[in-house]
Amino acid sequence: MSLASGDHEAHGVPEDRPATPRDALAATPWLRSVSQNVLDDLAGHAVLHRLPGGSIVFEQSETPAFAQFLIGGSVELLGVRGRDESFVELIRPVDLLLPAAVLNCQPYLLRARVLGEASLLMVQAESFRQAVTSDHAFCLAVLGCQAAQFRRRVKQVKNLGLRSAEERVGCYLVRLTGSVPPGTPVHLPMEKRLIASELGMTRETFSRSLGAMARHGIRVEGDLVTLDDAASARTRFALDPLIDGAEDFHPLQAKGA
Amino acid sequence: MSLASGDHEAHGVPEDRPATPRDALAATPWLRSVSQNVLDDLAGHAVLHRLPGGSIVFEQSETPAFAQFLIGGSVELLGVRGRDESFVELIRPVDLLLPAAVLNCQPYLLRARVLGEASLLMVQAESFRQAVTSDHAFCLAVLGCQAAQFRRRVKQVKNLGLRSAEERVGCYLVRLTGSVPPGTPVHLPMEKRLIASELGMTRETFSRSLGAMARHGIRVEGDLVTLDDAASARTRFALDPLIDGAEDFHPLQAKGA
DNA sequence: TGGAGGCATTGACGCAGATCAAAGCGCCGG
DNA sequence: CCGGCGCTTTGATCTGCGTCAATGCCTCCA
């Protein structure tokens, strides 16, 4: 249920980034039930890569050469038309970048751009497909990963279609402050402009909405959020688990026939 | 590349609806490479159902009891909040209704409502999951189905985010008339209000946009569309395969390890 | 044949949110 | 200590599209 970006090793313990492709795969929760030799094989056709903020991981209409596992940092997916970009989704670790395109050998429908800094595990597309078609457990893992992504998208669409800009902001903040006792200040997990695009609005609208939150018991100063009147806030901005709930990977175990 | 709804047996040959669950599975293109006995097993835990227009197939937040295969007709998926509904997607045969929820045993995020009339094959959820976890070929088929759905959703989002209402209408009509020689009148494949919600706008806006099409070489009279000036129309409303292209199921064959 | 209900059209109007523009305000490098 | 750059804030303005309402048109059925 964390709203945090994958990108703070600023204070405290530096995230222990895996040193090798094999380590990265071993550290991926949703590959837990995949056999060692399949992971070995994948790792054998993979490289670990680190990209600075702003890098393009792939471009719209490219044919995938790799299956990209996002290991650290975060990546935004954007629809592009000429000069215009429209934000579609923010991917956080550990997840696959548009597995559908890789599986189907079809062109990417979106541009992927790194925020902050990201570590990617790049597995050769053909080896990835190979593994999916030859190993049932891996196939199930990918299926589960895709299912979670799909549900996240649906939630995003519902959030956009069913709530006003101000409500989206309110619910976001209520959720953000939900895990600490009311009154405790909480940091926004990323730059405001990024939160704004994740919530499907411009920075200006986001900024104004933050101001308006005061009227409902949420105080925002800089990147610090305090829930002054929890009752009021939670009434005005009622969370809906079918929109605001976290969407976790759900394990499916292979069984013999 | 058809825009047609799944719902015209009005003129010509009546669609041959499968008589038994087993027939329905056999007739599903994307299950072609699944072995007979798996299909037999699924059919053994399934019923074929026919629902009149307006029926609710399932309600938001229900836990799936069945995996629903849409065999004929079409079904709309809607996000619901209180009294409001927001259209999310139109499903056409043959496809699964929200497989992610079924796989993960998680509540549906959307309401499913029948348009016109629909035939559904309802497979017991547990048998469906059983088949996915025990049969690799079936697992691959479901993965492919989900991948196609995912890409359709992304295209939809791009269409909405990157084009104005009028452009969406224009592109829709250009695509609709694309398969016949310019000048030939074409029928709209469904009621205007449905096209409008598929294009993410109100009927009124859709209606006005249809009127505006005349300025770009597309004449609309009733439900008949004629492309008068193909060059002008296709320039103003340039199709983008990454938005307007059909998204078909892409087969992945199981291979031994 | 007439009227009721569903859909489409048309016009007037309003508004949420985008856009444009101009300051503030850190933060960093020199 | 200064200047520039990127982010944020704030205000003014614009506009696409939704909403509301009136009307017309079909189809179905009594």
XYZ file of C-alpha atoms (C1' of nucleotides) in Angstrom:
574
model
C 0.000 0.000 0.000
C 2.946 2.340 -0.341
C 2.648 5.428 -2.468
C 6.361 6.011 -2.347
C 8.390 6.168 -5.491
C 11.152 3.629 -5.841
C 13.661 6.343 -5.678
C 14.869 7.281 -2.283
C 18.169 6.115 -1.216
C 18.747 9.735 -0.330
C 18.547 9.228 3.410
C 19.462 6.079 5.265
C 20.475 2.744 3.871
C 21.344 2.689 0.206
C 19.103 0.209 -1.570
C 21.086 -2.918 -2.219
C 20.959 -3.050 -5.973
C 21.607 -6.503 -7.320
C 25.071 -6.858 -8.788
C 24.267 -9.405 -11.463
C 21.299 -10.305 -13.648
C 20.970 -13.532 -11.741
C 20.693 -11.666 -8.451
C 18.092 -9.364 -9.866
C 15.915 -12.256 -10.913
C 16.379 -13.967 -7.574
C 15.284 -10.797 -5.814
C 12.082 -10.450 -7.825
C 9.181 -11.476 -5.608
C 6.872 -12.629 -8.333
C 9.455 -15.015 -9.796
C 9.754 -16.907 -6.551
C 8.130 -20.067 -7.814
C 10.111 -20.223 -11.031
C 12.755 -22.910 -11.118
C 16.408 -22.028 -10.747
C 17.533 -23.261 -14.127
C 14.952 -21.168 -15.960
C 16.211 -18.114 -14.113
C 19.769 -19.139 -14.886
C 18.901 -19.337 -18.525
C 17.221 -15.935 -18.546
C 20.129 -14.395 -16.676
C 22.455 -15.844 -19.276
C 20.765 -13.750 -21.941
C 20.418 -10.601 -19.916
C 22.289 -7.499 -18.935
C 21.807 -5.166 -16.034
C 21.619 -1.566 -17.023
C 21.448 1.717 -15.211
C 19.938 4.750 -16.855
C 20.047 8.400 -15.774
C 16.913 10.495 -15.453
C 15.365 11.534 -18.728
C 16.704 8.591 -20.724
C 14.361 7.008 -23.181
C 14.180 3.277 -22.508
C 12.309 2.654 -25.709
C 10.374 4.640 -28.225
C 6.853 4.229 -29.414
C 6.553 1.949 -32.474
C 9.870 0.219 -31.830
C 9.829 -3.536 -31.905
C 11.008 -4.874 -28.553
C 14.495 -6.289 -28.558
C 14.437 -6.957 -24.808
C 12.050 -7.750 -22.052
C 12.717 -4.985 -19.565
C 12.453 -5.647 -15.854
C 12.370 -2.445 -13.878
C 14.517 -3.205 -10.809
C 14.928 0.212 -9.244
C 13.787 3.775 -9.817
C 10.712 4.445 -11.869
C 9.706 4.817 -15.469
C 6.875 6.767 -17.026
C 4.972 5.533 -20.036
C 3.722 8.175 -22.441
C 1.560 8.220 -25.515
C 3.137 10.373 -28.168
C 1.687 12.212 -31.107
C 4.021 14.485 -32.922
C 5.098 17.024 -30.342
C 2.489 16.106 -27.740
C 2.944 13.595 -24.988
C 0.221 12.256 -22.790
C 1.021 10.494 -19.602
C -0.338 6.974 -19.390
C 1.263 5.206 -16.480
C 4.018 5.228 -13.946
C 5.864 1.950 -13.473
C 7.561 1.113 -10.196
C 9.839 -1.769 -9.363
C 9.763 -4.657 -9.681
C 7.724 -4.832 -12.827
C 7.892 -5.501 -16.536
C 7.677 -2.689 -19.067
C 4.836 -3.458 -21.461
C 5.179 -7.231 -21.496
C 2.360 -7.512 -24.017
C 4.480 -5.990 -26.767
C 7.367 -8.311 -26.009
C 5.223 -11.423 -25.908
C 3.458 -10.662 -29.163
C 6.506 -9.294 -31.010
C 4.474 -6.181 -31.644
C 5.582 -2.555 -31.639
C 5.493 -0.657 -28.384
C 2.485 1.614 -28.155
C 4.174 3.982 -25.719
C 7.405 5.778 -25.035
C 9.198 4.831 -21.819
C 11.246 7.481 -20.072
C 13.259 7.218 -16.878
C 12.504 9.410 -13.877
C 15.345 10.108 -11.504
C 17.501 7.134 -12.186
C 16.554 3.564 -12.967
C 18.061 0.088 -13.001
C 16.778 -2.225 -15.644
C 17.311 -5.861 -16.282
C 17.212 -6.379 -20.017
C 16.492 -9.914 -21.128
C 16.721 -10.725 -24.806
C 13.186 -10.760 -26.115
C 13.537 -14.099 -27.809
C 14.884 -15.765 -24.668
C 12.038 -14.270 -22.706
C 9.451 -15.666 -25.110
C 11.315 -18.935 -25.128
C 11.007 -19.117 -21.363
C 7.317 -18.259 -21.426
C 6.523 -20.909 -23.984
C 8.690 -23.590 -22.467
C 8.207 -23.104 -18.750
C 4.786 -23.188 -17.220
C 5.750 -21.630 -13.897
C 7.359 -18.664 -15.608
C 4.357 -18.308 -17.876
C 2.132 -18.137 -14.797
C 4.352 -15.537 -13.207
C 4.157 -13.341 -16.282
C 0.421 -13.861 -16.437
C 0.098 -12.719 -12.835
C 2.270 -9.715 -13.478
C 0.165 -8.722 -16.439
C -3.056 -9.244 -14.560
C -1.871 -6.868 -11.841
C -0.900 -4.284 -14.441
C -4.259 -4.593 -16.081
C -6.105 -3.995 -12.850
C -3.920 -1.024 -12.040
C -4.861 0.513 -15.382
C -8.538 -0.044 -14.758
C -8.272 1.627 -11.373
C -6.493 4.553 -12.945
C -9.223 4.918 -15.552
C -11.906 4.826 -12.882
C -10.087 7.424 -10.825
C -9.941 9.727 -13.830
C -13.452 9.129 -15.071
C -15.351 9.132 -11.809
C -13.669 11.810 -9.740
C -12.975 15.484 -10.214
C -9.439 16.807 -10.136
C -9.868 18.028 -6.582
C -11.265 14.707 -5.427
C -8.360 12.851 -6.947
C -5.955 15.067 -5.059
C -7.916 14.705 -1.835
C -8.082 10.937 -2.065
C -4.417 10.782 -2.903
C -3.528 12.760 0.209
C -5.924 10.863 2.445
C -4.383 7.653 1.267
C -0.879 9.036 1.674
C -1.521 10.051 5.270
C -3.507 6.934 6.032
C -0.642 4.939 7.446
C 0.394 7.391 10.164
C -1.575 8.802 13.094
C -3.553 11.919 12.137
C -1.583 15.088 12.734
C 1.737 13.559 11.779
C 3.328 15.366 8.848
C 4.128 13.225 5.811
C 6.415 13.964 2.876
C 5.100 13.877 -0.647
C 6.892 10.910 -2.205
C 7.945 12.681 -5.367
C 8.021 15.969 -7.205
C 4.667 17.631 -7.475
C 4.699 17.725 -11.228
C 4.984 13.934 -11.254
C 2.155 13.454 -8.829
C 0.127 15.822 -10.961
C 0.617 13.760 -14.074
C -0.074 10.565 -12.201
C -3.346 12.135 -11.124
C -4.083 13.224 -14.657
C -3.923 16.991 -14.360
C -1.539 19.896 -14.940
C 0.841 21.123 -12.243
C -1.159 24.331 -11.969
C -4.414 22.540 -11.289
C -2.638 20.305 -8.821
C -1.124 23.273 -7.037
C -4.489 24.995 -6.750
C -6.131 21.831 -5.498
C -3.486 21.467 -2.819
C -4.452 24.909 -1.635
C -8.109 23.983 -1.571
C -7.370 20.995 0.658
C -7.141 23.304 3.649
C -10.919 23.670 3.511
C -11.226 19.942 4.161
C -8.806 19.448 6.962
C -5.607 18.749 5.036
C -2.757 21.199 5.331
C -0.005 21.203 2.726
C 3.191 23.203 3.232
C 5.908 22.645 0.703
C 6.179 18.899 0.407
C 4.813 18.278 3.886
C 1.250 17.102 4.322
C -0.592 17.172 7.624
C -4.003 15.733 8.281
C -5.559 18.288 10.621
C -9.139 17.113 10.545
C -9.124 13.418 9.739
C -12.884 13.008 10.026
C -13.660 15.837 7.646
C -11.035 14.783 5.128
C -12.028 11.151 5.118
C -15.671 12.034 4.696
C -15.152 14.427 1.845
C -12.587 12.151 0.186
C -13.806 8.664 0.890
C -11.381 6.052 -0.356
C -12.749 3.288 -2.516
C -10.754 0.063 -2.365
C -11.838 -0.602 -5.940
C -9.966 2.518 -6.983
C -7.447 3.312 -4.282
C -6.519 -0.165 -3.139
C -3.013 -1.369 -3.938
C -2.835 -3.931 -6.678
C -0.341 -6.558 -5.738
C 0.927 -9.496 -7.622
C -1.125 -12.523 -6.808
C 0.694 -15.836 -6.922
C -0.612 -18.730 -8.973
C 1.236 -21.994 -8.499
C 1.731 -24.454 -11.291
C 0.214 -27.847 -10.598
C 0.627 -31.078 -12.493
C -2.259 -31.912 -14.833
C -9.889 -4.750 -38.713
C -13.661 -4.790 -38.377
C -15.462 -2.111 -36.457
C -18.698 -4.058 -36.582
C -20.479 -5.019 -33.410
C -20.945 -8.679 -32.831
C -24.630 -8.271 -33.177
C -26.014 -8.506 -36.614
C -27.717 -11.589 -37.592
C -30.394 -9.233 -38.833
C -29.664 -9.662 -42.511
C -28.260 -12.739 -44.153
C -27.062 -15.896 -42.501
C -27.953 -16.260 -38.836
C -24.776 -16.648 -36.812
C -24.383 -20.279 -35.928
C -24.339 -20.058 -32.158
C -22.713 -23.065 -30.596
C -25.202 -25.458 -29.071
C -23.031 -26.787 -26.257
C -20.219 -25.471 -24.079
C -17.882 -27.866 -25.819
C -18.782 -26.442 -29.220
C -18.268 -22.919 -27.960
C -14.749 -23.723 -26.806
C -13.979 -25.534 -30.033
C -15.101 -22.481 -31.986
C -12.883 -20.083 -30.067
C -9.949 -19.150 -32.270
C -7.484 -18.428 -29.531
C -8.009 -21.826 -27.899
C -6.968 -23.642 -31.041
C -3.738 -24.991 -29.639
C -5.223 -26.189 -26.359
C -5.555 -29.942 -26.082
C -8.943 -31.589 -26.421
C -9.103 -33.055 -22.967
C -8.470 -29.717 -21.301
C -11.339 -28.242 -23.279
C -13.460 -31.266 -22.396
C -12.744 -30.675 -18.771
C -13.605 -26.982 -18.952
C -16.785 -27.738 -20.858
C -17.729 -30.171 -18.151
C -17.786 -27.361 -15.630
C -19.485 -24.802 -17.820
C -22.876 -23.658 -18.939
C -23.918 -21.708 -21.988
C -26.072 -18.744 -21.197
C -27.981 -16.206 -23.194
C -28.772 -12.821 -21.740
C -31.125 -10.124 -23.019
C -30.018 -6.531 -23.500
C -29.556 -4.572 -20.334
C -28.767 -7.575 -18.143
C -26.008 -7.191 -15.647
C -23.492 -9.985 -16.133
C -21.728 -9.101 -12.924
C -21.512 -6.228 -10.564
C -18.550 -4.241 -9.405
C -16.949 -5.651 -6.231
C -18.416 -9.124 -6.697
C -15.993 -12.002 -6.433
C -15.991 -13.951 -9.680
C -17.790 -17.247 -9.550
C -17.265 -17.948 -13.239
C -14.852 -17.183 -16.005
C -17.081 -15.613 -18.616
C -16.374 -16.165 -22.303
C -18.297 -13.745 -24.450
C -19.402 -15.852 -27.423
C -21.866 -13.555 -29.173
C -23.265 -10.053 -28.817
C -21.356 -7.478 -26.867
C -20.867 -6.357 -23.312
C -19.944 -2.971 -21.921
C -17.744 -2.548 -18.870
C -18.499 0.401 -16.633
C -16.907 1.970 -13.624
C -19.552 2.763 -11.047
C -19.642 5.257 -8.247
C -22.933 5.642 -6.499
C -25.339 6.779 -9.181
C -22.677 7.585 -11.780
C -21.370 5.213 -14.386
C -18.390 5.798 -16.568
C -17.820 3.746 -19.650
C -14.543 1.889 -19.704
C -14.604 -0.649 -22.473
C -16.697 -2.517 -24.964
C -16.032 -6.234 -25.224
C -16.746 -8.154 -28.406
C -16.675 -11.864 -29.033
C -14.797 -14.019 -28.574
C -13.162 -12.682 -25.446
C -12.944 -13.112 -21.710
C -14.605 -10.664 -19.341
C -11.974 -9.339 -16.955
C -9.845 -12.457 -16.712
C -7.543 -10.757 -14.234
C -10.195 -10.780 -11.521
C -10.947 -14.441 -12.105
C -7.311 -15.488 -12.077
C -6.505 -13.602 -8.907
C -9.749 -14.378 -7.068
C -10.158 -10.654 -6.652
C -13.312 -8.557 -6.837
C -14.397 -7.216 -10.200
C -13.504 -3.566 -10.600
C -16.252 -2.923 -13.129
C -19.878 -3.635 -13.853
C -20.600 -5.687 -16.973
C -23.832 -5.027 -18.826
C -25.158 -6.684 -21.959
C -25.896 -4.675 -25.098
C -28.487 -6.061 -27.452
C -28.289 -9.701 -26.571
C -25.316 -11.805 -25.610
C -24.276 -15.430 -25.351
C -21.878 -16.255 -22.614
C -20.000 -19.377 -21.773
C -19.676 -19.510 -18.017
C -16.896 -21.720 -16.740
C -16.640 -22.296 -13.023
C -13.912 -20.015 -11.769
C -12.096 -22.722 -9.894
C -12.017 -25.032 -12.922
C -10.724 -22.186 -15.002
C -7.901 -21.489 -12.559
C -7.241 -25.203 -12.342
C -6.831 -25.342 -16.102
C -4.520 -22.335 -16.149
C -2.283 -23.749 -13.461
C -2.226 -27.267 -14.803
C -2.093 -26.788 -18.549
C 0.638 -24.761 -20.133
C -1.023 -24.350 -23.516
C -4.175 -22.991 -21.933
C -2.126 -20.690 -19.753
C -0.457 -19.311 -22.860
C -3.796 -18.810 -24.549
C -5.092 -16.809 -21.594
C -1.864 -14.828 -21.492
C -2.259 -13.956 -25.158
C -5.866 -12.972 -24.631
C -4.929 -10.709 -21.777
C -2.063 -9.170 -23.680
C -4.425 -8.240 -26.504
C -6.880 -6.717 -24.042
C -4.116 -4.723 -22.456
C -3.004 -3.287 -25.747
C -6.556 -2.411 -26.673
C -6.874 -0.470 -23.441
C -3.659 1.418 -24.102
C -4.855 2.351 -27.570
C -8.108 3.561 -26.104
C -6.297 5.722 -23.587
C -4.107 7.202 -26.289
C -7.106 7.940 -28.456
C -8.739 9.782 -25.572
C -5.686 11.611 -24.354
C -4.138 12.649 -27.643
C -7.109 13.532 -29.825
C -9.985 15.958 -29.513
C -13.557 14.719 -29.635
C -13.917 15.767 -33.245
C -10.705 14.033 -34.238
C -11.826 10.829 -32.600
C -15.030 10.915 -34.573
C -13.197 11.716 -37.790
C -10.682 8.930 -37.360
C -13.449 6.529 -36.470
C -15.292 7.326 -39.680
C -12.189 7.274 -41.846
C -11.386 3.879 -40.482
C -14.955 2.705 -40.911
C -15.010 3.712 -44.541
C -11.487 2.529 -45.166
C -12.416 -0.907 -46.427
C -14.698 0.188 -49.260
C -13.999 2.387 -52.286
C -14.465 6.099 -51.522
C -17.980 7.270 -52.265
C -19.612 4.036 -51.192
C -22.048 4.575 -48.332
C -21.385 2.573 -45.174
C -23.693 1.842 -42.261
C -22.700 2.787 -38.755
C -22.251 -0.566 -37.041
C -24.263 0.286 -33.951
C -26.429 2.877 -32.268
C -24.881 6.301 -32.147
C -25.058 6.543 -28.398
C -22.890 3.416 -28.170
C -20.341 4.720 -30.621
C -20.319 7.935 -28.650
C -19.474 6.191 -25.400
C -16.875 4.061 -27.120
C -15.317 7.304 -28.333
C -15.523 8.794 -24.869
C -18.039 11.584 -25.372
C -21.742 12.338 -24.934
C -24.293 11.654 -27.658
C -24.752 15.395 -28.128
C -21.080 16.036 -28.738
C -20.982 13.073 -31.074
C -23.963 14.338 -32.981
C -22.447 17.785 -33.395
C -19.161 16.292 -34.517
C -20.922 14.209 -37.134
C -22.343 17.422 -38.506
C -18.910 19.012 -38.555
C -17.537 16.142 -40.619
C -19.087 17.607 -43.735
C -16.398 20.289 -43.635
C -13.791 17.571 -44.097
C -15.318 15.514 -46.837
C -17.372 13.049 -44.841
C -21.133 13.125 -45.235
C -23.321 11.514 -42.594
C -27.039 11.013 -43.158
C -28.868 8.981 -40.569
C -26.697 5.934 -40.060
C -25.166 6.133 -43.511
C -21.648 7.457 -43.944
C -20.189 8.510 -47.270
C -16.628 9.527 -47.882
C -16.964 12.362 -50.382
C -13.461 13.710 -50.277
C -11.149 10.910 -49.276
C -7.976 12.970 -49.592
C -9.217 15.757 -47.375
C -10.650 13.411 -44.777
C -7.578 11.230 -44.565
C -5.335 14.240 -44.256
C -7.321 15.902 -41.531
C -7.909 12.613 -39.730
C -4.745 10.656 -40.267
C -4.998 7.167 -38.849
C -2.252 6.002 -36.565
C -1.750 2.240 -36.519
C -0.574 2.596 -32.934
C -4.033 3.877 -32.015
C -6.412 2.742 -34.705
C -4.913 -0.592 -35.650
C -6.873 -3.699 -34.735
C -5.463 -5.645 -31.840
C -5.706 -9.299 -32.589
C -4.851 -12.268 -30.526
C -1.329 -13.337 -31.207
C -0.651 -17.040 -30.873
C 2.147 -18.355 -28.695
C 2.819 -22.048 -28.964
C 3.916 -24.126 -26.013
C 7.251 -25.823 -26.564
C 8.921 -28.458 -24.487
C 11.620 -27.138 -22.151
C -54.488 5.566 -36.054
C -52.655 7.629 -32.356
C -49.706 8.066 -28.593
C -45.854 6.588 -25.766
C -41.106 5.672 -25.324
C -36.479 5.612 -27.089
C -33.098 7.841 -29.814
C -31.182 11.838 -32.389
C -30.698 16.688 -33.231
C -30.105 21.490 -32.039
C -29.406 25.493 -29.276
C -28.165 28.027 -25.079
C -25.407 27.944 -21.261
C -21.982 26.820 -17.682
C -17.910 25.115 -15.859
C -13.816 22.343 -14.828
C -9.678 22.443 -16.044
C -6.171 23.825 -19.643
C -3.320 27.513 -21.183
C -0.609 31.643 -20.855
C 2.083 34.721 -18.312
C 4.544 36.515 -14.453
C 6.536 36.181 -10.286
C 8.559 33.677 -6.182
C 11.789 30.357 -4.438
C 14.934 27.063 -3.540
C 19.476 24.948 -5.133
C 23.774 24.693 -7.229
C 28.098 26.222 -9.457
C 31.369 29.677 -9.918
C 27.669 36.325 -2.880
C 25.666 36.261 -7.218
C 23.175 34.558 -11.201
C 20.786 31.078 -13.563
C 17.837 27.143 -13.853
C 14.099 24.297 -12.649
C 10.219 23.850 -9.910
C 6.219 25.878 -7.892
C 2.705 29.253 -7.116
C -0.713 32.578 -8.429
C -3.668 35.154 -11.327
C -6.207 36.053 -15.672
C -8.238 34.161 -19.456
C -9.924 30.767 -22.740
C -12.378 26.845 -24.459
C -13.918 22.075 -25.271
C -17.158 19.598 -23.885
C -20.767 18.455 -20.681
C -25.395 19.686 -19.067
C -30.089 21.022 -19.672
C -33.996 21.567 -22.331
C -36.936 21.647 -26.334
C -38.086 19.425 -30.504
C -38.424 16.029 -34.059
C -38.360 11.440 -35.702
C -38.866 6.547 -35.672
C -40.916 2.068 -34.088
C -43.875 -0.568 -31.644
C -48.230 -1.741 -29.964
C -52.913 -1.097 -28.420
